[in-house]
mmCIF file of C-alpha atoms in Angstrom:
data_model
loop_
_atom_site.group_PDB
_atom_site.id
_atom_site.type_symbol
_atom_site.label_atom_id
_atom_site.label_comp_id
_atom_site.label_asym_id
_atom_site.label_seq_id
_atom_site.Cartn_x
_atom_site.Cartn_y
_atom_site.Cartn_z
ATOM 1 C CA GLY A 257 213.424 196.291 40.136
ATOM 2 C CA VAL A 258 213.338 196.860 36.352
ATOM 3 C CA VAL A 259 215.443 194.133 34.662
ATOM 4 C CA LEU A 260 214.752 195.268 31.047
ATOM 5 C CA ASP A 261 215.026 198.783 29.806
ATOM 6 C CA GLN A 262 211.925 199.698 27.757
ATOM 7 C CA HIS A 263 212.890 203.365 27.147
ATOM 8 C CA VAL A 264 216.606 203.057 25.552
ATOM 9 C CA GLN A 265 216.112 206.752 24.695
ATOM 10 C CA THR A 266 216.623 207.752 28.217
ATOM 11 C CA PRO A 267 219.783 207.151 30.231
ATOM 12 C CA ALA A 268 217.945 205.265 32.798
ATOM 13 C CA VAL A 269 216.970 201.639 33.084
ATOM 14 C CA ASP A 270 213.157 202.331 33.089
ATOM 15 C CA ALA A 271 209.770 200.802 31.945
ATOM 16 C CA ASP A 272 206.145 201.871 31.889
ATOM 17 C CA PHE A 273 203.784 199.904 34.313
ATOM 18 C CA ALA A 274 200.352 200.339 35.851
ATOM 19 C CA LEU A 275 198.939 199.271 39.329
ATOM 20 C CA VAL A 276 195.295 198.622 39.931
ATOM 21 C CA ALA A 277 193.964 198.010 43.489
ATOM 22 C CA SER A 278 190.292 197.265 44.180
ATOM 23 C CA GLY A 279 188.495 196.878 47.374
ATOM 24 C CA ILE A 280 191.584 197.548 49.528
ATOM 25 C CA GLY A 281 191.231 198.280 53.239
ATOM 26 C CA GLY A 282 188.355 195.642 53.852
ATOM 27 C CA GLY A 283 185.547 197.875 53.814
ATOM 28 C CA ARG A 284 183.956 201.417 53.485
ATOM 29 C CA ASP A 285 184.716 204.129 55.899
ATOM 30 C CA ARG A 286 182.086 204.195 58.743
ATOM 31 C CA THR A 287 182.352 207.906 59.552
ATOM 32 C CA GLY A 288 179.944 208.885 56.986
ATOM 33 C CA PRO A 289 176.282 207.645 56.496
ATOM 34 C CA LEU A 290 175.590 204.436 58.416
ATOM 35 C CA LEU A 291 173.467 201.754 57.127
ATOM 36 C CA ASP A 292 172.185 199.035 59.499
ATOM 37 C CA LEU A 293 170.467 195.937 58.322
ATOM 38 C CA ALA A 294 168.996 193.733 61.253
ATOM 39 C CA SER A 295 167.015 190.768 61.812
ATOM 40 C CA ASN A 296 165.881 190.240 65.492
ATOM 41 C CA GLY A 297 163.358 187.423 65.003
ATOM 42 C CA PRO A 298 161.832 184.992 62.444
ATOM 43 C CA GLY A 299 161.137 186.807 59.287
ATOM 44 C CA ASN A 300 161.876 190.116 60.828
ATOM 45 C CA LEU A 301 164.150 192.527 58.683
ATOM 46 C CA SER A 302 164.735 196.112 59.429
ATOM 47 C CA ILE A 303 166.637 198.771 57.750
ATOM 48 C CA SER A 304 168.119 201.883 59.403
ATOM 49 C CA LEU A 305 169.969 204.636 57.954
ATOM 50 C CA GLY A 306 171.986 207.311 59.912
ATOM 51 C CA ARG A 307 173.955 210.450 59.414
ATOM 52 C CA ALA A 308 172.607 211.383 56.018
ATOM 53 C CA PRO A 309 174.597 214.065 54.197
ATOM 54 C CA ALA A 310 173.128 217.515 54.355
ATOM 55 C CA GLY A 311 171.636 218.647 51.073
ATOM 56 C CA TYR A 312 170.596 215.200 49.590
ATOM 57 C CA VAL A 313 167.381 215.054 47.765
ATOM 58 C CA ASP A 314 167.269 211.483 46.658
ATOM 59 C CA GLY A 315 168.663 208.328 47.769
ATOM 60 C CA PHE A 316 168.729 204.513 47.303
ATOM 61 C CA VAL A 317 169.350 201.580 49.419
ATOM 62 C CA PHE A 318 170.764 198.724 47.221
ATOM 63 C CA LEU A 319 170.499 195.254 48.410
ATOM 64 C CA SER A 320 172.008 192.043 47.075
ATOM 65 C CA LEU A 321 171.362 188.336 47.522
ATOM 66 C CA THR A 322 174.863 187.685 46.189
ATOM 67 C CA THR A 323 176.894 187.522 49.284
ATOM 68 C CA SER A 324 179.797 185.087 48.416
ATOM 69 C CA ARG A 325 182.631 187.712 48.652
ATOM 70 C CA PRO A 326 183.860 189.124 51.925
ATOM 71 C CA LEU A 327 181.888 191.987 53.223
ATOM 72 C CA ALA A 328 182.412 195.190 51.377
ATOM 73 C CA MET A 329 184.513 193.724 48.885
ATOM 74 C CA GLY A 330 181.801 193.442 46.092
ATOM 75 C CA ARG A 331 182.591 194.965 42.626
ATOM 76 C CA TRP A 332 180.017 197.659 42.790
ATOM 77 C CA LEU A 333 179.820 200.072 45.799
ATOM 78 C CA GLY A 334 181.089 197.257 47.816
ATOM 79 C CA ILE A 335 178.374 194.817 46.999
ATOM 80 C CA GLU A 336 177.719 192.358 44.269
ATOM 81 C CA ASP A 337 175.089 193.783 42.008
ATOM 82 C CA ASP A 338 172.249 191.257 41.146
ATOM 83 C CA TRP A 339 168.357 191.528 40.141
ATOM 84 C CA LEU A 340 167.627 192.781 43.572
ATOM 85 C CA THR A 341 170.128 195.464 43.287
ATOM 86 C CA TYR A 342 168.512 196.881 40.135
ATOM 87 C CA ALA A 343 165.016 196.479 41.547
ATOM 88 C CA SER A 344 165.704 199.717 43.493
ATOM 89 C CA LEU A 345 166.128 201.591 40.404
ATOM 90 C CA SER A 346 162.846 200.811 39.103
ATOM 91 C CA ASN A 347 160.887 202.445 42.123
ATOM 92 C CA PRO A 348 159.961 206.025 41.939
ATOM 93 C CA ALA A 349 161.502 208.176 44.812
ATOM 94 C CA THR A 350 158.909 208.225 47.709
ATOM 95 C CA PRO A 351 159.337 209.575 51.267
ATOM 96 C CA GLY A 352 159.388 206.336 53.532
ATOM 97 C CA ASP A 353 160.463 203.831 50.782
ATOM 98 C CA PRO A 354 163.678 202.217 52.012
ATOM 99 C CA LEU A 355 164.854 201.180 48.387
ATOM 100 C CA HIS A 356 164.403 204.658 46.786
ATOM 101 C CA PHE A 357 163.739 207.396 49.080
ATOM 102 C CA SER A 358 163.395 211.084 48.748
ATOM 103 C CA TYR A 359 164.270 213.776 51.332
ATOM 104 C CA THR A 360 161.589 214.139 53.872
ATOM 105 C CA ALA A 361 161.521 216.267 57.220
ATOM 106 C CA ASN A 362 158.975 213.816 58.539
ATOM 107 C CA PRO A 363 160.791 211.929 61.630
ATOM 108 C CA ALA A 364 158.382 208.971 61.263
ATOM 109 C CA LEU A 365 159.377 208.231 57.743
ATOM 110 C CA PHE A 366 162.577 206.351 56.403
ATOM 111 C CA PRO A 367 165.359 207.392 56.379
ATOM 112 C CA ASN A 368 164.537 209.444 59.500
ATOM 113 C CA ALA A 369 163.144 206.251 61.069
ATOM 114 C CA THR A 370 163.970 202.640 60.857
ATOM 115 C CA TYR A 371 161.880 200.729 58.225
ATOM 116 C CA VAL A 372 160.547 197.361 59.146
ATOM 117 C CA VAL A 373 159.958 195.094 56.027
ATOM 118 C CA PRO A 374 156.535 193.881 55.908
ATOM 119 C CA ALA A 375 156.236 190.301 57.430
ATOM 120 C CA GLN A 376 155.104 188.538 54.439
ATOM 121 C CA TYR A 377 158.411 189.674 52.569
ATOM 122 C CA GLY A 378 160.477 189.043 55.675
ATOM 123 C CA GLN A 379 159.145 185.547 55.687
ATOM 124 C CA ILE A 380 160.002 185.021 51.970
ATOM 125 C CA LEU A 381 163.622 186.228 52.755
ATOM 126 C CA ARG A 382 164.031 183.988 55.822
ATOM 127 C CA GLY A 383 167.274 182.118 55.727
ATOM 128 C CA PHE A 384 168.728 184.487 53.128
ATOM 129 C CA THR A 385 171.734 186.687 53.438
ATOM 130 C CA LEU A 386 171.609 190.111 52.240
ATOM 131 C CA ASP A 387 174.401 192.883 51.705
ATOM 132 C CA GLY A 388 173.146 196.547 51.533
ATOM 133 C CA VAL A 389 174.665 199.909 50.806
ATOM 134 C CA ALA A 390 172.910 203.455 50.602
ATOM 135 C CA LEU A 391 173.882 206.058 48.087
ATOM 136 C CA PHE A 392 172.810 209.631 48.241
ATOM 137 C CA MET A 393 172.077 212.129 45.390
ATOM 138 C CA ASP A 394 172.062 215.911 45.586
ATOM 139 C CA ALA A 395 170.062 218.497 43.638
ATOM 140 C CA THR A 396 172.610 218.698 41.008
ATOM 141 C CA GLY A 397 172.585 214.957 40.362
ATOM 142 C CA ASN A 398 175.890 214.267 41.928
ATOM 143 C CA PHE A 399 176.382 211.554 44.658
ATOM 144 C CA PRO A 400 178.051 213.152 47.568
ATOM 145 C CA ALA A 401 177.951 210.138 49.919
ATOM 146 C CA ALA A 402 177.589 206.499 50.311
ATOM 147 C CA SER A 403 177.141 204.353 53.237
ATOM 148 C CA ASN A 404 179.139 201.399 54.791
ATOM 149 C CA VAL A 405 178.220 198.066 53.507
ATOM 150 C CA ASP A 406 176.261 195.991 55.970
ATOM 151 C CA ARG A 407 175.236 192.228 56.000
ATOM 152 C CA VAL A 408 172.498 190.214 57.727
ATOM 153 C CA THR A 409 171.027 186.856 57.465
ATOM 154 C CA VAL A 410 167.308 186.995 57.790
ATOM 155 C CA GLN A 411 166.176 184.816 60.830
#
């Protein structure tokens, strides 16, 4: 209820206000593109991406080591952006590269196939928890879709 009239020029008791909500709903809709981060053994880390939107030409998988917030409740696309997140932007788009990928019809390349992180990097990440989200770009430079946010602890 409004207890103080802020617009005395109108006959009603009324006031201006604003409401901001962020991160409501506990996560991103999982009916669109689906990101899956998995670790099935010591130093093993894999990245899978399904249900890519039609017409995308470019895409990114953003990872973050900052996982203190609840899953999908980060301030940027559902993750907390950090140095690892921005590292994706410095790579050129390459078929098969999981961090910055371009469209490819090759079924053996990411995002059409699961990407397994090379063992030496998986060992470095062992024990760390990562959040990830994928973002797709179309030929006009728009972003028609983003994936769910996923989290994994590298074994």
